[in-house]
Coordinates of C-alpha atoms in Angstrom, one line a residue:
M1 CA 18.9 -15.7 -25.5
R2 CA 15.7 -16.0 -23.9
D3 CA 12.3 -14.8 -25.7
E4 CA 12.2 -11.8 -23.8
G5 CA 15.7 -10.5 -24.9
E6 CA 14.4 -11.4 -28.7
T7 CA 11.4 -9.5 -28.2
A8 CA 13.2 -6.6 -26.6
L9 CA 15.5 -6.5 -29.8
R10 CA 12.6 -6.4 -32.2
R11 CA 10.9 -3.7 -30.4
T12 CA 14.2 -1.7 -30.3
L13 CA 14.7 -2.1 -33.8
D14 CA 11.1 -1.2 -34.9
A15 CA 11.4 1.9 -33.0
L16 CA 15.0 2.8 -34.6
V17 CA 13.9 2.1 -38.2
D18 CA 10.8 4.2 -37.7
G19 CA 12.1 6.9 -36.1
G20 CA 9.7 6.5 -33.2
P21 CA 10.5 6.8 -29.2
A22 CA 12.5 4.3 -27.6
P23 CA 10.6 1.4 -26.1
G24 CA 10.7 0.5 -22.3
L25 CA 13.3 -2.2 -21.5
G26 CA 14.4 -4.0 -18.4
A27 CA 17.4 -3.8 -16.2
D28 CA 19.3 -7.0 -17.3
A29 CA 22.5 -6.4 -19.1
W30 CA 21.1 -7.2 -22.5
E31 CA 18.2 -4.7 -22.5
L32 CA 20.5 -2.2 -20.9
A33 CA 23.0 -2.6 -24.0
L34 CA 19.4 -2.3 -26.3
A35 CA 18.9 0.9 -24.4
A36 CA 22.6 2.0 -24.8
F37 CA 21.9 1.6 -28.6
A38 CA 18.9 3.2 -28.5
A39 CA 19.9 6.4 -27.0
S40 CA 23.4 6.5 -29.4
W41 CA 20.9 6.1 -32.5
R42 CA 19.1 9.3 -31.0
L43 CA 22.3 11.0 -30.5
E44 CA 21.7 10.9 -26.7
H45 CA 25.4 10.3 -26.1
G46 CA 25.4 10.8 -22.3
E47 CA 22.5 8.6 -21.9
A48 CA 24.1 5.8 -24.2
A49 CA 27.2 6.1 -21.9
E50 CA 25.5 5.9 -18.5
S51 CA 23.4 2.9 -19.9
A52 CA 26.4 1.1 -21.4
R53 CA 27.9 1.3 -17.9
R54 CA 25.2 -0.1 -16.2
A55 CA 25.1 -2.8 -18.7
A56 CA 28.6 -3.7 -17.7
A57 CA 28.0 -3.8 -14.1
A58 CA 25.1 -6.1 -14.5
L59 CA 27.3 -8.7 -17.0
P60 CA 28.1 -12.3 -15.5
A61 CA 31.2 -12.6 -13.7
E62 CA 32.3 -15.1 -16.7
P63 CA 31.9 -13.6 -20.2
R64 CA 31.8 -17.0 -21.8
D65 CA 28.6 -17.5 -19.8
D66 CA 26.6 -15.2 -22.3
P67 CA 29.1 -14.4 -24.7
A68 CA 26.4 -12.4 -27.1
T69 CA 25.5 -10.3 -24.3
T70 CA 29.3 -9.3 -23.3
V71 CA 30.0 -8.6 -27.1
L72 CA 27.1 -6.1 -27.4
V73 CA 27.8 -4.6 -24.1
R74 CA 31.3 -4.0 -25.2
A75 CA 30.3 -2.7 -28.4
M76 CA 27.8 -0.4 -26.9
L77 CA 30.6 1.0 -24.2
A78 CA 32.9 1.9 -27.5
L79 CA 29.9 3.3 -29.3
A80 CA 28.9 5.7 -26.4
A81 CA 32.3 6.7 -26.4
A82 CA 32.4 7.4 -30.4
G83 CA 29.7 9.7 -29.0
T84 CA 31.3 11.5 -26.2
G85 CA 34.9 11.3 -27.2
I86 CA 38.0 9.5 -25.9
R87 CA 41.1 11.4 -24.3
G88 CA 44.3 9.4 -24.4
G89 CA 44.5 5.9 -26.1
W90 CA 42.3 3.1 -27.0
R91 CA 42.7 1.7 -23.6
D92 CA 41.0 4.7 -22.4
T93 CA 37.7 4.0 -23.9
A94 CA 36.0 2.4 -21.1
P95 CA 38.7 2.2 -18.3
G96 CA 37.6 -0.3 -15.5
S97 CA 34.5 -1.6 -17.4
T98 CA 36.5 -4.2 -19.5
P99 CA 39.8 -5.9 -18.9
S100 CA 42.0 -3.6 -20.8
G101 CA 39.8 -0.6 -21.0
D102 CA 39.4 -1.2 -24.8
P103 CA 36.1 -2.6 -25.2
L104 CA 36.4 -3.6 -28.8
E105 CA 39.6 -5.4 -28.3
D106 CA 38.4 -7.2 -25.4
A107 CA 35.3 -8.3 -27.6
L108 CA 37.4 -9.9 -30.5
P109 CA 37.9 -13.4 -28.2
L110 CA 34.4 -13.8 -27.6
L111 CA 33.5 -13.6 -31.4
P112 CA 34.2 -17.8 -32.1
L113 CA 31.7 -18.4 -29.2
L114 CA 28.8 -16.7 -31.1
D115 CA 26.0 -18.8 -32.4
D116 CA 24.0 -18.2 -35.4
S117 CA 21.1 -16.6 -33.4
D118 CA 19.4 -13.1 -34.2
G119 CA 20.7 -11.6 -31.0
A120 CA 24.5 -12.9 -31.8
R121 CA 24.3 -11.6 -35.1
F122 CA 22.8 -8.3 -34.2
A123 CA 25.9 -8.0 -31.5
R124 CA 28.6 -8.8 -34.3
Y125 CA 26.7 -6.1 -36.3
A126 CA 27.0 -3.6 -33.1
L127 CA 30.6 -4.6 -32.5
G128 CA 31.5 -3.7 -36.2
E129 CA 29.4 -0.4 -35.9
A130 CA 30.9 0.7 -32.8
A131 CA 34.2 -0.1 -34.3
L132 CA 33.5 2.4 -37.2
A133 CA 32.0 5.0 -35.1
C134 CA 35.3 5.0 -33.3
A135 CA 37.0 5.2 -37.0
R136 CA 38.7 2.0 -36.6
V137 CA 38.0 1.1 -39.9
G138 CA 40.5 -1.7 -40.0
L139 CA 39.0 -3.3 -37.1
S140 CA 35.9 -2.9 -38.4
A141 CA 36.8 -4.6 -41.7
T142 CA 38.0 -7.7 -39.8
L143 CA 34.8 -8.2 -38.4
G144 CA 33.1 -8.2 -41.8
S145 CA 33.0 -11.7 -42.2
G146 CA 29.2 -11.8 -40.6
P147 CA 26.4 -11.9 -42.2
A148 CA 24.7 -8.9 -42.9
T149 CA 20.9 -10.5 -42.2
F150 CA 19.5 -12.2 -39.6
S151 CA 18.6 -15.9 -39.8
G152 CA 15.7 -16.4 -37.3
P153 CA 12.6 -14.5 -36.2
L154 CA 14.1 -11.2 -37.7
A155 CA 15.0 -12.6 -41.0
G156 CA 13.9 -9.9 -43.2
H157 CA 13.5 -7.3 -40.8
S158 CA 14.1 -3.6 -42.2
F159 CA 17.1 -3.3 -40.0
E160 CA 19.1 -5.5 -42.2
T161 CA 19.3 -2.4 -44.8
I162 CA 21.3 -0.8 -42.1
M163 CA 23.3 -3.9 -41.5
A164 CA 24.3 -4.0 -45.2
V165 CA 25.0 -0.3 -45.3
L166 CA 27.6 -0.9 -42.6
A167 CA 29.1 -3.4 -44.7
A168 CA 29.2 -1.1 -47.5
R169 CA 30.7 1.9 -45.6
V170 CA 33.4 -0.2 -44.2
A171 CA 34.6 -1.4 -47.8
A172 CA 34.3 2.3 -49.1
F173 CA 36.1 3.7 -46.1
S174 CA 38.5 1.1 -46.3
G175 CA 39.3 2.1 -50.3
R176 CA 37.4 -1.1 -51.5
I177 CA 34.9 0.9 -53.9
D178 CA 33.7 -2.0 -56.2
E179 CA 33.2 -4.0 -53.2
A180 CA 31.0 -1.5 -51.7
G181 CA 28.9 -1.2 -54.5
A182 CA 28.6 -4.9 -54.9
V183 CA 27.4 -5.1 -51.2
L184 CA 24.7 -2.5 -52.1
D185 CA 23.8 -4.2 -55.1
R186 CA 23.3 -7.6 -53.2
A187 CA 21.2 -5.9 -50.0
A188 CA 17.3 -6.6 -50.4
P189 CA 15.2 -3.7 -51.4
T190 CA 13.5 -1.5 -48.8
D191 CA 9.9 -0.1 -48.6
S192 CA 11.2 2.5 -46.0
P193 CA 11.5 5.9 -47.7
R194 CA 14.0 6.8 -44.8
L195 CA 16.3 3.5 -45.6
G196 CA 15.9 4.0 -49.1
D197 CA 17.5 7.7 -48.6
L198 CA 20.1 5.9 -46.5
M199 CA 20.9 3.3 -49.2
A200 CA 21.2 6.4 -51.8
A201 CA 23.2 8.6 -49.7
T202 CA 25.6 5.3 -49.4
R203 CA 25.6 4.8 -53.2
S204 CA 26.6 8.6 -53.1
L205 CA 29.8 7.8 -51.3
V206 CA 30.5 5.0 -53.3
A207 CA 30.0 6.8 -56.7
G208 CA 32.0 10.0 -55.4
N209 CA 35.0 7.5 -54.8
A210 CA 34.5 5.9 -58.1
A211 CA 34.5 9.3 -60.0
E212 CA 30.6 9.3 -60.8
P213 CA 29.9 13.0 -60.4
A214 CA 26.4 13.0 -61.9
A215 CA 25.2 10.4 -59.3
V216 CA 26.4 12.2 -56.4
R217 CA 24.8 15.6 -57.2
A218 CA 21.4 14.0 -57.8
M219 CA 21.6 12.8 -54.5
A220 CA 22.6 15.8 -53.0
A221 CA 19.6 17.6 -54.5
R222 CA 17.6 14.9 -53.1
V223 CA 19.0 15.4 -49.4
G224 CA 18.3 19.1 -49.6
R225 CA 14.7 18.3 -49.3
I226 CA 15.3 16.0 -46.0
D227 CA 14.1 17.9 -42.5
P228 CA 17.3 18.5 -40.8
E229 CA 15.3 18.7 -37.6
R230 CA 14.7 15.3 -37.3
D231 CA 17.8 14.2 -35.1
D232 CA 18.8 10.3 -35.5
R233 CA 21.8 8.6 -37.0
I234 CA 19.6 7.7 -40.3
E235 CA 19.2 11.4 -40.9
S236 CA 22.6 12.3 -40.2
G237 CA 23.9 9.3 -41.9
I238 CA 21.9 10.4 -45.1
A239 CA 23.4 14.1 -45.1
L240 CA 26.9 12.7 -44.1
L241 CA 27.3 10.0 -46.7
T242 CA 26.3 12.3 -49.4
A243 CA 28.7 14.8 -48.2
Y244 CA 31.3 12.4 -48.4
G245 CA 30.6 11.6 -51.9
L246 CA 30.7 15.6 -52.9
I247 CA 34.4 15.9 -51.1
A248 CA 35.1 12.8 -53.4
I249 CA 34.3 14.7 -56.5
D250 CA 35.9 17.9 -55.2
D251 CA 32.3 19.7 -55.0
V252 CA 33.2 21.6 -51.9
R253 CA 30.7 24.5 -52.4
R254 CA 27.7 21.9 -52.5
V255 CA 29.6 20.3 -49.3
A256 CA 29.1 23.7 -47.5
A257 CA 25.7 24.0 -48.4
L258 CA 24.7 20.9 -47.5
V259 CA 26.6 20.6 -44.0
A260 CA 25.9 24.2 -43.1
G261 CA 21.9 23.3 -42.7
F262 CA 22.2 20.6 -40.3
N263 CA 23.0 20.5 -36.7
W264 CA 26.3 18.7 -35.8
D265 CA 26.9 19.3 -32.3
R266 CA 25.1 16.0 -31.6
A267 CA 26.6 13.9 -34.2
M268 CA 29.2 11.3 -33.2
V269 CA 32.9 12.6 -32.9
I270 CA 34.3 11.7 -36.0
D271 CA 31.3 12.9 -38.0
R272 CA 31.6 16.3 -36.1
A273 CA 35.3 16.4 -37.1
L274 CA 34.7 15.7 -40.6
T275 CA 32.1 18.2 -40.8
L276 CA 34.3 20.8 -39.4
E277 CA 37.3 20.3 -41.8
M278 CA 34.8 19.9 -44.7
L279 CA 33.9 23.6 -43.5
V280 CA 37.6 24.4 -43.2
H281 CA 38.1 23.3 -46.7
A282 CA 35.2 25.4 -47.9
A283 CA 36.3 28.5 -46.1
I284 CA 39.6 28.3 -47.9
R285 CA 37.8 27.7 -51.3
E286 CA 36.4 31.2 -50.6
D287 CA 39.7 32.6 -49.6
D288 CA 38.3 33.4 -46.0
Q289 CA 41.3 32.9 -43.7
G290 CA 39.3 34.3 -40.7
A291 CA 36.7 31.6 -41.2
A292 CA 39.1 28.7 -42.0
E293 CA 41.0 29.8 -38.7
A294 CA 37.8 29.8 -37.1
W295 CA 36.6 26.7 -38.2
L296 CA 40.1 25.2 -37.3
A297 CA 39.9 26.1 -33.7
R298 CA 36.7 23.9 -33.5
V299 CA 38.5 21.3 -35.1
E300 CA 41.4 21.6 -32.7
A301 CA 38.8 20.7 -29.7
F302 CA 39.2 17.3 -30.8
A303 CA 43.0 17.2 -30.5
G304 CA 44.1 14.1 -28.6
D305 CA 41.1 11.9 -29.2
P306 CA 42.4 9.2 -31.4
I307 CA 39.1 8.9 -33.0
A308 CA 39.7 12.1 -34.8
D309 CA 43.4 12.5 -34.6
S310 CA 43.9 12.5 -38.2
T311 CA 41.1 14.7 -39.1
V312 CA 42.6 17.3 -37.0
A313 CA 46.0 16.9 -38.2
R314 CA 44.9 17.3 -42.1
A315 CA 42.6 20.2 -41.2
R316 CA 45.9 21.8 -39.6
S317 CA 47.7 21.2 -43.1
R318 CA 45.1 22.7 -44.9
V319 CA 45.3 26.2 -43.1
L320 CA 49.2 26.2 -42.7
L321 CA 49.0 25.8 -46.6
F322 CA 46.4 28.4 -46.9
E323 CA 48.6 30.7 -44.8
G324 CA 51.8 29.9 -46.7
D325 CA 53.8 27.4 -44.5
A326 CA 54.0 24.8 -47.2
D327 CA 56.9 22.9 -45.4
A328 CA 54.8 22.6 -41.9
A329 CA 51.5 21.8 -44.2
V330 CA 53.8 18.9 -45.6
E331 CA 54.7 17.6 -42.1
A332 CA 50.9 17.9 -40.8
A333 CA 49.5 15.9 -43.9
E334 CA 52.1 13.0 -43.4
T335 CA 50.8 12.8 -39.7
A336 CA 47.2 12.7 -41.0
I337 CA 48.4 9.9 -43.4
R338 CA 50.3 7.9 -40.7
L339 CA 47.4 8.0 -38.2
A340 CA 44.7 7.0 -41.1
D341 CA 47.0 4.3 -42.5
A342 CA 47.1 2.9 -38.7
A343 CA 43.4 2.7 -38.3
G344 CA 42.8 1.3 -41.9
R345 CA 41.0 4.6 -43.1
G346 CA 41.8 4.2 -46.7
I347 CA 39.8 7.2 -47.9
E348 CA 41.1 9.5 -45.4
A349 CA 44.6 8.2 -45.8
G350 CA 44.1 9.1 -49.7
E351 CA 43.0 12.8 -49.1
G352 CA 45.9 13.2 -46.8
E353 CA 48.1 12.1 -49.9
I354 CA 46.4 14.8 -52.0
L355 CA 47.1 17.3 -49.7
A356 CA 50.4 16.4 -48.9
A357 CA 51.2 16.5 -52.6
R358 CA 49.7 20.0 -53.0
A359 CA 51.9 21.3 -50.3
R360 CA 55.0 19.6 -51.8
I361 CA 54.1 21.4 -55.4
V362 CA 53.6 24.7 -53.5
A363 CA 57.2 24.1 -51.8
G364 CA 59.0 23.4 -54.9
R365 CA 59.1 19.8 -54.5
R366 CA 57.3 18.8 -57.7
G367 CA 59.2 15.7 -58.5
D368 CA 58.6 14.5 -54.8
A369 CA 54.7 14.9 -55.3
A370 CA 54.6 13.1 -58.6
R371 CA 56.8 10.1 -57.1
R372 CA 55.0 9.8 -54.3
L373 CA 51.4 10.1 -55.8
E374 CA 52.8 7.5 -58.4
T375 CA 53.4 5.2 -55.4
V376 CA 50.0 5.8 -53.8
V377 CA 48.4 5.2 -57.0
A378 CA 50.1 2.0 -57.6
G379 CA 48.9 0.7 -54.3
V380 CA 45.3 1.3 -54.7
G381 CA 42.8 -0.7 -56.8
E382 CA 41.3 0.5 -60.0
D383 CA 38.1 1.1 -58.8
Y384 CA 39.3 4.0 -56.7
R385 CA 38.9 6.4 -59.4
G386 CA 38.4 9.3 -57.4
L387 CA 41.7 9.1 -56.1
L388 CA 43.2 8.2 -59.1
R389 CA 41.5 11.5 -60.7
A390 CA 42.2 13.8 -57.6
A391 CA 46.1 12.6 -58.1
A392 CA 46.1 13.5 -61.8
R393 CA 44.2 17.1 -60.9
E394 CA 47.0 17.9 -58.5
L395 CA 49.9 17.3 -61.1
R396 CA 47.9 18.8 -64.0
G397 CA 49.0 22.5 -63.2
T398 CA 52.9 21.5 -63.0
G399 CA 53.1 20.2 -66.7
R400 CA 53.7 16.6 -64.7
R401 CA 51.3 13.5 -65.4
L402 CA 50.9 10.4 -63.4
R403 CA 52.4 7.3 -64.7
P404 CA 49.7 5.0 -65.8
P405 CA 49.0 1.9 -63.3
A406 CA 50.8 -1.0 -64.5
G407 CA 47.9 -3.1 -66.7
S408 CA 45.8 -0.2 -67.1
G409 CA 46.1 -0.3 -71.0
A410 CA 44.7 2.1 -73.3
T411 CA 42.0 3.6 -71.2
A412 CA 45.1 5.3 -69.4
L413 CA 46.2 6.9 -72.3
S414 CA 45.9 10.3 -74.0
A415 CA 44.7 10.6 -77.5
R416 CA 48.5 11.8 -78.4
E417 CA 49.6 8.6 -76.3
Q418 CA 47.1 6.4 -78.6
Q419 CA 48.9 7.9 -81.9
V420 CA 52.5 7.3 -80.4
L421 CA 51.3 3.6 -79.7
E422 CA 50.1 3.2 -83.3
L423 CA 53.6 4.4 -84.6
L424 CA 55.5 2.5 -81.9
L425 CA 53.6 -0.9 -83.2
D426 CA 54.9 0.0 -86.7
G427 CA 58.3 -0.2 -85.5
R428 CA 59.0 3.3 -85.5
E429 CA 62.0 4.5 -83.2
N430 CA 61.7 7.6 -80.9
A431 CA 63.0 9.8 -83.7
E432 CA 60.8 8.4 -86.2
I433 CA 57.7 9.0 -84.1
A434 CA 59.0 12.4 -83.0
E435 CA 59.3 13.5 -86.7
A436 CA 55.7 12.0 -87.7
L437 CA 54.0 13.9 -84.9
H438 CA 56.0 17.0 -85.2
I439 CA 56.9 16.9 -81.8
S440 CA 60.5 16.7 -79.8
V441 CA 62.4 13.7 -79.6
N442 CA 62.3 14.1 -75.4
T443 CA 58.5 14.2 -75.7
A444 CA 58.3 10.9 -77.5
R445 CA 60.4 9.3 -75.0
I446 CA 57.9 10.0 -72.3
H447 CA 55.2 9.4 -74.4
V448 CA 56.8 5.7 -74.7
S449 CA 57.8 5.4 -71.3
R450 CA 54.1 6.2 -70.2
I451 CA 52.8 3.6 -72.6
L452 CA 55.1 0.8 -71.4
A453 CA 54.0 1.7 -68.0
A454 CA 50.2 1.4 -68.8
Y455 CA 50.6 -2.1 -70.3
G456 CA 53.0 -3.1 -67.9
A457 CA 55.5 -4.1 -70.5
P458 CA 59.4 -3.7 -69.7
T459 CA 60.4 -3.3 -73.6
R460 CA 58.7 -2.2 -76.9
L461 CA 58.8 -5.9 -78.0
A462 CA 57.2 -7.1 -75.0
L463 CA 54.8 -4.7 -75.5
A464 CA 54.3 -5.7 -79.2
T465 CA 54.1 -9.8 -78.3
G466 CA 52.0 -9.0 -75.2
M467 CA 49.1 -7.1 -77.5
L468 CA 49.5 -9.7 -80.0
A469 CA 49.2 -12.4 -77.3
E470 CA 46.0 -10.5 -75.8
S471 CA 44.3 -10.8 -79.2
G472 CA 45.3 -14.6 -79.8
A473 CA 47.6 -14.0 -82.4
A474 CA 50.6 -15.0 -80.3
P475 CA 50.5 -18.3 -78.6
S476 CA 53.2 -19.8 -76.9
R477 CA 54.4 -21.5 -80.3
V478 CA 53.8 -20.1 -83.7
D479 CA 53.8 -22.6 -86.8
P480 CA 56.1 -21.1 -89.5
A481 CA 53.8 -21.8 -92.2
D482 CA 51.2 -19.4 -90.7
V483 CA 54.0 -16.6 -90.9
D484 CA 54.6 -14.3 -93.8
A485 CA 51.5 -14.5 -95.8
A486 CA 52.8 -12.1 -98.3
G487 CA 55.7 -15.1 -99.1
E488 CA 58.6 -12.5 -98.6
L489 CA 60.9 -14.7 -96.3
T490 CA 62.7 -18.0 -96.8
P491 CA 61.5 -21.1 -94.8
R492 CA 64.2 -20.4 -92.3
Q493 CA 63.4 -16.8 -91.7
R494 CA 59.9 -17.8 -91.3
M495 CA 61.1 -20.3 -88.4
V496 CA 63.1 -17.5 -86.8
V497 CA 60.1 -15.2 -87.0
A498 CA 58.0 -17.6 -85.8
E499 CA 59.8 -18.0 -82.7
A500 CA 60.2 -14.1 -82.2
I501 CA 56.4 -13.6 -82.3
T502 CA 56.5 -15.6 -79.2
G503 CA 58.7 -12.9 -77.3
A504 CA 61.6 -15.1 -77.3
G505 CA 65.0 -13.3 -77.2
N506 CA 67.9 -14.3 -79.7
V507 CA 69.6 -16.6 -77.2
E508 CA 66.1 -18.6 -76.6
I509 CA 65.5 -18.8 -80.4
A510 CA 69.0 -20.2 -81.2
R511 CA 68.6 -22.8 -78.2
R512 CA 64.8 -23.7 -79.7
L513 CA 66.3 -24.0 -83.1
G514 CA 69.5 -25.5 -82.2
I515 CA 71.5 -22.7 -84.5
A516 CA 73.8 -19.9 -83.6
V517 CA 72.7 -16.6 -82.0
R518 CA 74.7 -14.7 -84.9
T519 CA 72.7 -16.8 -87.4
V520 CA 69.4 -15.9 -85.5
E521 CA 70.5 -12.4 -85.9
K522 CA 71.4 -12.8 -89.6
H523 CA 67.9 -14.2 -90.1
L524 CA 66.3 -11.4 -88.6
T525 CA 68.2 -8.8 -90.2
E526 CA 67.4 -10.0 -93.4
A527 CA 63.7 -10.6 -92.5
M528 CA 63.4 -6.9 -91.4
R529 CA 65.0 -5.8 -94.8
R530 CA 62.3 -7.8 -96.9
S531 CA 59.5 -6.7 -95.0
G532 CA 60.5 -3.0 -95.0
V533 CA 61.1 -2.6 -91.3
T534 CA 63.7 -1.4 -89.3
T535 CA 63.0 -3.0 -85.9
R536 CA 62.2 -6.2 -84.4
V537 CA 58.9 -4.7 -83.4
G538 CA 57.9 -3.6 -86.9
L539 CA 58.8 -7.2 -88.0
V540 CA 56.6 -9.0 -85.2
M541 CA 53.8 -6.8 -86.2
H542 CA 54.3 -7.0 -90.0
V543 CA 54.4 -11.0 -90.3
A544 CA 51.3 -11.2 -87.8
G545 CA 49.5 -9.3 -90.2
R546 CA 48.8 -6.2 -88.4
P547 CA 48.4 -3.1 -91.0
S548 CA 50.8 -0.2 -90.3
A549 CA 49.7 3.3 -89.8
A550 CA 51.4 4.1 -92.9
D551 CA 49.1 1.5 -94.9
A552 CA 46.1 3.0 -93.2
E553 CA 46.9 6.4 -94.7

């Protein structure tokens, strides 16, 4: 890039961070692309589209002659379309301006040609920003390997905060919540009050989906003091990201109060659609059918736009369910999920799953709802706690509970299930557990199955030996001399029990010790009798020295 291009980039970024007027720029492709970026940043979408078209016309005939400029121009064509909207498919984003009409896809082959200059890093960032603005989260995620900093004269520029926020937004909207938080933790601190608020709002998005309501509500109170008349992507981003955090904790009333105070007509298409869906949601919560239908009519204006297609389908589902057509609501929600999944919109897909489950429950398909939510929960990370809580909340009113995610352990168990676990590790059978806790045998069975699921154990014995291994009490081999401190067992019984503690079955124990399987069974039965227990689990835990619940009493 020429020195003039670097100077133009610095002047543009200075103005965007400060919220000042756009600088005067030249008429070459690079500076026209910067003008398009500045116009989009000010939410002047028509001006952005015109500058992007002029920039495309000024490009060299061979893209490889100037890959950074070509990538930036193609990013600006997509970013402008994210403000004006797209009718048709992605190849209708910029027909005639790029080889396929899809400027984002057409920019990808040029990325390996980019050097490590500030201009190239900005072009890569801009491509990711444009992909996210088009709600192509999956595509934006594939671009996330680039650094969120500059390496040359612009190193340390305040705009690096915005680059870090992009990386965090992409991770969060993909459903990778802990990763999003880590990106923000690594970002350099900023002296800019506006950028500080933007970082805090991004943390609100992360906190909401991590099920941390106090942090989200604190940010919402802070946003309420921001001047809504200052229209640019920083100010609108602060409010929107906070609203997304509030939605994640199901605080619909605060969302409605927040978004109602801002002028969203100039926002990006996806932001307008999501804001209108929030207002549909809020109207339904207030049992206001007229308002819900009015907001839905505005959402429907985005039907056929691939940027907002999943949002439109989800808003339809909400209103259909509100009006009593649960089956149609399920169908619309499933459409929303399919479209969101195709674009890598993890949070939107999760919201669609919750809505679909709600509709299935109303339609009398509780089992279907529970099974589907269990599948969804099993497929997301433990850091996506907002979705996990929402799924549990939907089923709570039906008397059903989600099966705990495998490996979640004690944290996924209720207080009652903790009691059942203690008795299970004593070697109690289901009937004995039921009697001890004054519950039905069927309820005891359900609790046991949830415990096994939480620990990822197929059997009670696997659970017991797994917990011993976790505590360091069950290595792959156990010295028989360390078994049976009370001296209740014979030497041969100690040898058999030492193998049982490792989780080995009877056949494997027989093979290891060179004895018959029936002999193993006989020794285990006698060892249980001498130890005063009736199950293999009880024996393993007893000889390992674990005090029983009965002993504790």
